[in-house]
Structure formats: C-alpha cells, structure tokens
Amino acid sequence: NDLAVTRTGKELIVTNLNGKNSVGIFNTLDMKMAGKALVGANPRQVAISQDDKMAYVINSGARTVSRIRMSDRKVMGELPVGYNPVDIKVSPDNEEVLVSCLDSDDLYVIKVKDFTLKKRVAGLSRPWGIEFSPWSDYVYIASYGDNCI
C-alpha cells in the first residue's frame, strides 16, 4: 500500500493494493474514512496534484493510471501505461505526471491539463524512482537495471 497527504494536510489517500481495487480517502483530523474511489486492479502508488484537486493512482495489475477528482472522489478517467508501473510523480509546476514502468523499460509523460499522453520515453533500463527538481526543469530517474540515475 501507498499513501499521500494533500498539501493542505486535510486529507490522506491510501491505496488498497491487494484485492480491493480502490483507494480510501481519510480526513486527517479524525482519521475517519471520508470516501473511496474504485480504480483499476492492484493500485500501487498515488500522487496528488500541487493544487490538491486531483489524485493520480498507478494500477499495476491493470497497467493504467487513474485520475481522481478529490472534491467528489470521482474517477475522471484511466490511461494505459507500460508493464509493471512502479512510481508516479506530479511535476512541481503541476503540468505533467510521470509514471515509470519497470518491466517495459519506459517512462510515460502525461499532461495534467487534459489527462492525455504527452510522450513515452523508451529504452530505459528498468526505471524505478522519479524525482523532479523544484522548478520542474530536471527530472531524475533511478535506473534499477543500470544501477544509476
């Protein structure tokens, strides 16, 4: 399971990796469930947009990314990605979502504005972790296959 807290600190979203195909959304003041959203198979990682309006969940079993509107917990769409998606990050400028796919050796760049695929970067060697520089001018990818960044 993975979790992420909104920038305001008011909500926490938690993936249910094994069997529930959902994410739970909790109020951090009392830790009571405020709602849930049904997503694809085996939701693994979650990232929240910089403005707290959307959450993005990688579904490793479905090879998709779900987009959830936080205000009403509605799934606004799913996009296919590669094999074994393992990490997801929203850029600091809130323009892109990046997804690394370990077993297909690629990285997916998704446009936040309209939730469409901007590009697929192929030829990586088992990409795993993703991190942006503070101004979104660089992205760092940990390569499990090459043991490098």
Coordinates of N, CA and C in Angstrom, one line a residue:
N1 N 0.8 -1.2 0.0 CA 0.0 0.0 0.0 C 0.9 1.2 0.0
D2 N 0.3 2.3 -0.5 CA 1.0 3.6 -0.5 C 0.0 4.6 0.0
L3 N 0.5 5.8 0.3 CA -0.3 6.9 0.8 C 0.3 8.2 0.4
A4 N -0.6 9.2 0.4 CA -0.2 10.6 0.1 C -1.1 11.5 0.8
V5 N -0.6 12.6 1.3 CA -1.4 13.6 2.0 C -1.5 14.9 1.1
T6 N -2.6 15.5 1.2 CA -2.8 16.7 0.4 C -1.9 17.8 0.9
R7 N -1.6 18.9 0.1 CA -0.8 20.0 0.5 C -1.4 20.7 1.7
T8 N -2.7 20.7 1.8 CA -3.3 21.4 2.9 C -3.2 20.6 4.2
G9 N -2.9 19.3 4.1 CA -2.9 18.4 5.2 C -4.2 17.9 5.7
K10 N -5.3 18.2 5.0 CA -6.6 17.8 5.5 C -7.1 16.4 5.1
E11 N -6.5 15.9 4.0 CA -6.9 14.6 3.5 C -5.7 13.7 3.2
L12 N -5.9 12.4 3.4 CA -4.9 11.4 3.2 C -5.6 10.4 2.2
I13 N -4.9 10.0 1.2 CA -5.4 9.0 0.3 C -4.5 7.8 0.3
V14 N -5.1 6.6 0.5 CA -4.4 5.3 0.7 C -4.8 4.3 -0.4
T15 N -3.8 3.6 -1.0 CA -4.1 2.6 -2.0 C -4.4 1.3 -1.2
N16 N -5.3 0.5 -1.8 CA -5.6 -0.9 -1.3 C -5.0 -1.8 -2.4
L17 N -3.7 -2.2 -2.3 CA -3.0 -3.0 -3.3 C -3.6 -4.4 -3.5
N18 N -4.0 -5.0 -2.5 CA -4.3 -6.4 -2.6 C -5.8 -6.7 -2.5
G19 N -6.5 -6.7 -3.7 CA -7.8 -7.2 -3.8 C -9.0 -6.2 -3.8
K20 N -8.8 -5.0 -3.3 CA -10.0 -4.1 -3.2 C -10.1 -3.2 -4.4
N21 N -9.1 -3.0 -5.2 CA -9.2 -2.2 -6.4 C -9.8 -0.8 -6.1
S22 N -9.3 -0.2 -5.0 CA -9.8 1.1 -4.6 C -8.8 1.8 -3.8
V23 N -9.1 3.1 -3.6 CA -8.3 3.9 -2.7 C -9.3 4.5 -1.7
G24 N -8.8 4.6 -0.4 CA -9.5 5.2 0.6 C -9.1 6.6 0.8
I25 N -10.0 7.5 1.1 CA -9.7 8.9 1.4 C -10.1 9.2 2.8
F26 N -9.2 9.7 3.6 CA -9.4 9.9 5.1 C -9.3 11.3 5.4
N27 N -10.1 11.8 6.4 CA -10.0 13.1 7.0 C -8.8 13.0 8.0
T28 N -7.8 13.8 7.9 CA -6.7 13.7 8.8 C -6.9 14.2 10.2
L29 N -8.0 15.0 10.4 CA -8.3 15.5 11.7 C -8.8 14.4 12.7
D30 N -9.6 13.4 12.1 CA -10.1 12.4 13.0 C -9.8 11.0 12.4
M31 N -9.1 10.9 11.3 CA -8.7 9.7 10.6 C -9.9 8.8 10.3
K32 N -11.0 9.4 10.1 CA -12.2 8.6 9.6 C -12.2 8.7 8.1
M33 N -12.7 7.6 7.5 CA -12.8 7.5 6.1 C -13.8 8.5 5.6
A34 N -13.4 9.4 4.7 CA -14.3 10.4 4.1 C -14.9 9.9 2.8
G35 N -14.3 8.8 2.2 CA -14.8 8.3 0.9 C -13.8 7.3 0.3
K36 N -14.2 6.8 -0.8 CA -13.3 5.9 -1.5 C -13.6 6.0 -3.0
A37 N -12.7 5.6 -3.8 CA -12.8 5.6 -5.3 C -12.4 4.2 -5.8
L38 N -13.2 3.7 -6.7 CA -12.8 2.4 -7.4 C -11.9 2.7 -8.5
V39 N -10.8 2.0 -8.6 CA -9.8 2.2 -9.6 C -9.5 0.9 -10.2
G40 N -8.4 0.8 -11.0 CA -8.0 -0.4 -11.7 C -7.4 -1.4 -10.7
A41 N -7.1 -2.6 -11.3 CA -6.6 -3.7 -10.5 C -5.2 -3.4 -9.8
N42 N -5.1 -3.7 -8.6 CA -3.8 -3.6 -7.8 C -3.3 -2.1 -7.8
P43 N -4.0 -1.2 -7.2 CA -3.5 0.2 -7.1 C -2.2 0.2 -6.2
R44 N -1.2 0.7 -6.8 CA 0.1 0.6 -6.1 C 0.6 1.9 -5.5
Q45 N 0.7 3.0 -6.3 CA 1.2 4.2 -5.8 C 0.2 5.3 -6.1
V46 N 0.3 6.4 -5.3 CA -0.6 7.6 -5.5 C 0.2 8.9 -5.4
A47 N -0.2 9.8 -6.2 CA 0.4 11.2 -6.2 C -0.7 12.2 -6.3
I48 N -0.6 13.3 -5.6 CA -1.6 14.3 -5.6 C -1.1 15.6 -6.3
S49 N -2.0 16.2 -7.1 CA -1.6 17.4 -7.8 C -1.2 18.5 -6.8
Q50 N -0.5 19.5 -7.3 CA 0.0 20.5 -6.5 C -1.1 21.4 -5.9
D51 N -2.2 21.4 -6.6 CA -3.4 22.3 -6.2 C -4.4 21.4 -5.4
D52 N -4.1 20.2 -5.1 CA -4.9 19.2 -4.3 C -6.2 18.9 -5.0
K53 N -6.4 19.2 -6.3 CA -7.7 19.0 -7.0 C -7.8 17.5 -7.5
M54 N -6.6 16.9 -7.9 CA -6.6 15.6 -8.5 C -5.6 14.7 -7.8
A55 N -6.0 13.4 -7.8 CA -5.0 12.4 -7.4 C -4.8 11.4 -8.5
Y56 N -3.6 10.9 -8.7 CA -3.3 10.0 -9.7 C -2.8 8.7 -9.1
V57 N -3.3 7.6 -9.6 CA -3.0 6.3 -9.0 C -2.6 5.3 -10.1
I58 N -1.4 4.7 -9.8 CA -1.0 3.7 -10.8 C -1.6 2.3 -10.3
N59 N -2.2 1.7 -11.3 CA -2.8 0.4 -11.1 C -1.9 -0.7 -11.7
S60 N -1.1 -1.4 -11.0 CA -0.1 -2.3 -11.5 C -0.7 -3.5 -12.2
G61 N -1.8 -4.0 -11.7 CA -2.5 -5.1 -12.3 C -3.2 -4.8 -13.6
A62 N -3.7 -3.6 -13.8 CA -4.4 -3.1 -15.0 C -3.5 -2.4 -16.0
R63 N -2.2 -2.0 -15.5 CA -1.3 -1.3 -16.3 C -2.0 0.0 -16.8
T64 N -2.6 0.7 -15.8 CA -3.2 2.0 -16.1 C -2.9 3.0 -15.0
V65 N -3.3 4.3 -15.3 CA -3.2 5.4 -14.3 C -4.7 5.9 -14.2
S66 N -5.2 6.0 -13.0 CA -6.5 6.5 -12.7 C -6.3 8.0 -12.3
R67 N -7.3 8.8 -12.7 CA -7.3 10.2 -12.3 C -8.6 10.4 -11.5
I68 N -8.4 10.9 -10.2 CA -9.5 11.0 -9.3 C -9.7 12.5 -8.9
R69 N -10.9 13.0 -9.1 CA -11.2 14.4 -8.7 C -11.4 14.3 -7.2
M70 N -10.6 15.0 -6.4 CA -10.7 14.9 -4.9 C -11.9 15.5 -4.3
S71 N -12.5 16.5 -5.0 CA -13.7 17.1 -4.4 C -14.9 16.2 -4.2
D72 N -15.1 15.2 -5.1 CA -16.2 14.3 -5.0 C -15.7 12.8 -5.1
R73 N -14.4 12.6 -5.2 CA -13.8 11.2 -5.2 C -14.2 10.5 -6.5
K74 N -14.5 11.2 -7.6 CA -14.9 10.6 -8.8 C -13.7 10.3 -9.7
V75 N -13.7 9.1 -10.2 CA -12.6 8.7 -11.2 C -13.0 9.4 -12.5
M76 N -12.1 10.2 -13.0 CA -12.3 11.0 -14.2 C -11.7 10.4 -15.4
G77 N -11.1 9.3 -15.3 CA -10.5 8.6 -16.4 C -9.4 7.7 -16.1
E78 N -9.0 6.8 -17.0 CA -7.8 6.0 -16.9 C -7.1 6.0 -18.2
L79 N -5.7 5.9 -18.1 CA -4.8 5.9 -19.2 C -4.0 4.6 -19.2
P80 N -3.8 4.0 -20.3 CA -2.9 2.8 -20.3 C -1.4 3.2 -20.2
V81 N -0.6 2.4 -19.5 CA 0.8 2.6 -19.4 C 1.5 1.3 -19.6
G82 N 2.8 1.2 -19.4 CA 3.5 0.0 -19.7 C 3.4 -1.0 -18.6
Y83 N 4.3 -2.0 -18.7 CA 4.2 -3.2 -17.8 C 4.9 -2.8 -16.4
N84 N 4.2 -3.2 -15.4 CA 4.7 -3.0 -14.0 C 5.0 -1.6 -13.7
P85 N 4.0 -0.7 -13.7 CA 4.2 0.7 -13.3 C 4.6 0.7 -11.8
V86 N 5.7 1.4 -11.4 CA 6.1 1.3 -10.0 C 6.2 2.7 -9.3
D87 N 6.3 3.8 -10.1 CA 6.4 5.1 -9.4 C 5.6 6.1 -10.2
I88 N 5.1 7.1 -9.5 CA 4.3 8.2 -10.1 C 4.6 9.5 -9.4
K89 N 4.8 10.6 -10.1 CA 5.1 11.9 -9.5 C 4.4 13.0 -10.4
V90 N 3.9 14.0 -9.7 CA 3.3 15.2 -10.4 C 4.4 16.2 -10.3
S91 N 4.6 16.9 -11.4 CA 5.7 17.9 -11.5 C 5.4 19.1 -10.6
P92 N 6.4 19.8 -10.1 CA 6.1 21.0 -9.2 C 5.3 22.1 -9.9
D93 N 5.4 22.2 -11.2 CA 4.6 23.2 -11.9 C 3.2 22.7 -12.2
N94 N 2.9 21.5 -11.8 CA 1.6 20.9 -12.0 C 1.1 20.7 -13.4
E95 N 2.1 20.6 -14.3 CA 1.8 20.4 -15.7 C 1.9 19.0 -16.2
E96 N 2.7 18.1 -15.5 CA 2.9 16.8 -16.0 C 2.8 15.8 -14.9
V97 N 2.5 14.6 -15.2 CA 2.5 13.4 -14.3 C 3.5 12.4 -15.0
L98 N 4.4 11.9 -14.3 CA 5.4 10.9 -14.8 C 5.1 9.6 -14.2
V99 N 5.2 8.5 -15.0 CA 5.0 7.1 -14.5 C 6.1 6.3 -15.0
S100 N 6.9 5.6 -14.1 CA 7.9 4.7 -14.5 C 7.4 3.3 -14.5
C101 N 7.8 2.6 -15.6 CA 7.3 1.2 -15.8 C 8.5 0.3 -15.9
L102 N 8.7 -0.5 -14.8 CA 9.9 -1.3 -14.6 C 10.1 -2.4 -15.7
D103 N 9.0 -3.1 -16.0 CA 9.2 -4.3 -16.9 C 9.1 -3.9 -18.4
S104 N 8.6 -2.8 -18.8 CA 8.6 -2.4 -20.2 C 9.7 -1.3 -20.5
D105 N 10.5 -1.0 -19.5 CA 11.7 -0.1 -19.6 C 11.3 1.2 -20.2
D106 N 10.3 1.8 -19.7 CA 9.9 3.1 -20.3 C 9.3 4.0 -19.2
L107 N 9.1 5.3 -19.6 CA 8.6 6.3 -18.8 C 7.4 7.0 -19.5
Y108 N 6.3 7.2 -18.9 CA 5.2 7.9 -19.5 C 5.0 9.3 -19.0
V109 N 4.8 10.2 -19.9 CA 4.7 11.6 -19.5 C 3.2 12.0 -19.9
I110 N 2.4 12.3 -18.9 CA 1.0 12.6 -19.0 C 0.8 14.1 -18.8
K111 N 0.0 14.7 -19.7 CA -0.4 16.1 -19.5 C -1.5 16.2 -18.4
V112 N -1.3 17.1 -17.4 CA -2.3 17.2 -16.4 C -3.5 17.9 -16.9
K113 N -3.3 18.9 -17.8 CA -4.5 19.8 -18.3 C -5.6 18.9 -18.8
D114 N -5.3 18.0 -19.7 CA -6.4 17.2 -20.3 C -6.2 15.7 -20.1
F115 N -5.3 15.3 -19.3 CA -5.1 13.9 -19.0 C -4.9 13.0 -20.2
T116 N -3.9 13.4 -21.0 CA -3.6 12.7 -22.2 C -2.1 12.4 -22.2
L117 N -1.7 11.4 -23.0 CA -0.3 11.0 -23.0 C 0.4 12.1 -23.9
K118 N 1.4 12.7 -23.3 CA 2.3 13.6 -24.0 C 3.4 12.9 -24.8
K119 N 4.0 11.9 -24.1 CA 5.1 11.1 -24.7 C 5.4 9.9 -23.9
R120 N 6.0 9.0 -24.6 CA 6.5 7.8 -24.0 C 8.0 7.8 -24.2
V121 N 8.8 7.7 -23.2 CA 10.3 7.6 -23.3 C 10.7 6.2 -23.1
A122 N 11.2 5.6 -24.2 CA 11.6 4.2 -24.3 C 13.1 4.0 -24.1
G123 N 13.5 2.8 -23.9 CA 14.9 2.5 -23.9 C 15.6 2.7 -22.5
L124 N 14.8 2.9 -21.5 CA 15.4 3.0 -20.2 C 15.7 1.6 -19.7
S125 N 16.5 1.4 -18.6 CA 16.8 0.1 -18.1 C 16.2 -0.1 -16.7
R126 N 15.0 -0.6 -16.8 CA 14.2 -0.8 -15.5 C 14.1 0.4 -14.6
P127 N 13.4 1.4 -15.2 CA 13.3 2.7 -14.4 C 12.4 2.5 -13.2
W128 N 12.8 3.1 -12.1 CA 12.0 2.9 -10.8 C 11.6 4.2 -10.3
G129 N 12.5 4.8 -9.4 CA 12.1 6.1 -8.8 C 12.2 7.3 -9.7
I130 N 11.3 8.3 -9.4 CA 11.2 9.5 -10.1 C 11.3 10.7 -9.1
E131 N 12.0 11.7 -9.4 CA 12.0 12.9 -8.6 C 12.3 14.1 -9.5
F132 N 11.5 15.2 -9.3 CA 11.7 16.4 -10.0 C 12.6 17.4 -9.3
S133 N 13.3 18.3 -10.0 CA 13.9 19.4 -9.4 C 12.8 20.4 -9.0
P134 N 13.0 21.3 -8.0 CA 12.0 22.1 -7.5 C 11.3 23.0 -8.6
W135 N 12.0 23.3 -9.7 CA 11.4 24.2 -10.7 C 10.9 23.4 -11.9
S136 N 10.9 22.1 -11.9 CA 10.4 21.2 -12.9 C 11.4 21.3 -14.2
D137 N 12.6 21.8 -14.0 CA 13.5 21.9 -15.2 C 14.3 20.6 -15.4
Y138 N 14.3 19.8 -14.4 CA 15.0 18.5 -14.5 C 14.1 17.4 -13.8
V139 N 14.3 16.2 -14.3 CA 13.7 15.1 -13.7 C 14.8 14.0 -13.6
Y140 N 14.8 13.3 -12.4 CA 15.8 12.3 -12.1 C 15.0 11.0 -12.1
I141 N 15.6 10.0 -12.8 CA 15.1 8.6 -12.8 C 16.1 7.6 -12.3
A142 N 15.7 6.9 -11.3 CA 16.6 5.8 -10.8 C 16.4 4.6 -11.7
S143 N 17.5 4.2 -12.2 CA 17.5 3.0 -13.1 C 18.0 1.8 -12.4
Y144 N 17.1 0.9 -12.1 CA 17.3 -0.3 -11.4 C 18.2 -1.3 -12.2
G145 N 18.0 -1.3 -13.5 CA 18.7 -2.1 -14.4 C 20.2 -1.7 -14.6
D146 N 20.5 -0.4 -14.7 CA 21.8 0.0 -14.8 C 22.5 0.5 -13.5
N147 N 21.7 0.4 -12.4 CA 22.2 0.9 -11.1 C 22.8 2.3 -11.2
C148 N 22.0 3.2 -11.8 CA 22.4 4.6 -12.0 C 21.2 5.5 -12.0
I149 N 21.5 6.8 -12.0 CA 20.5 7.8 -12.1 C 20.5 8.5 -13.5

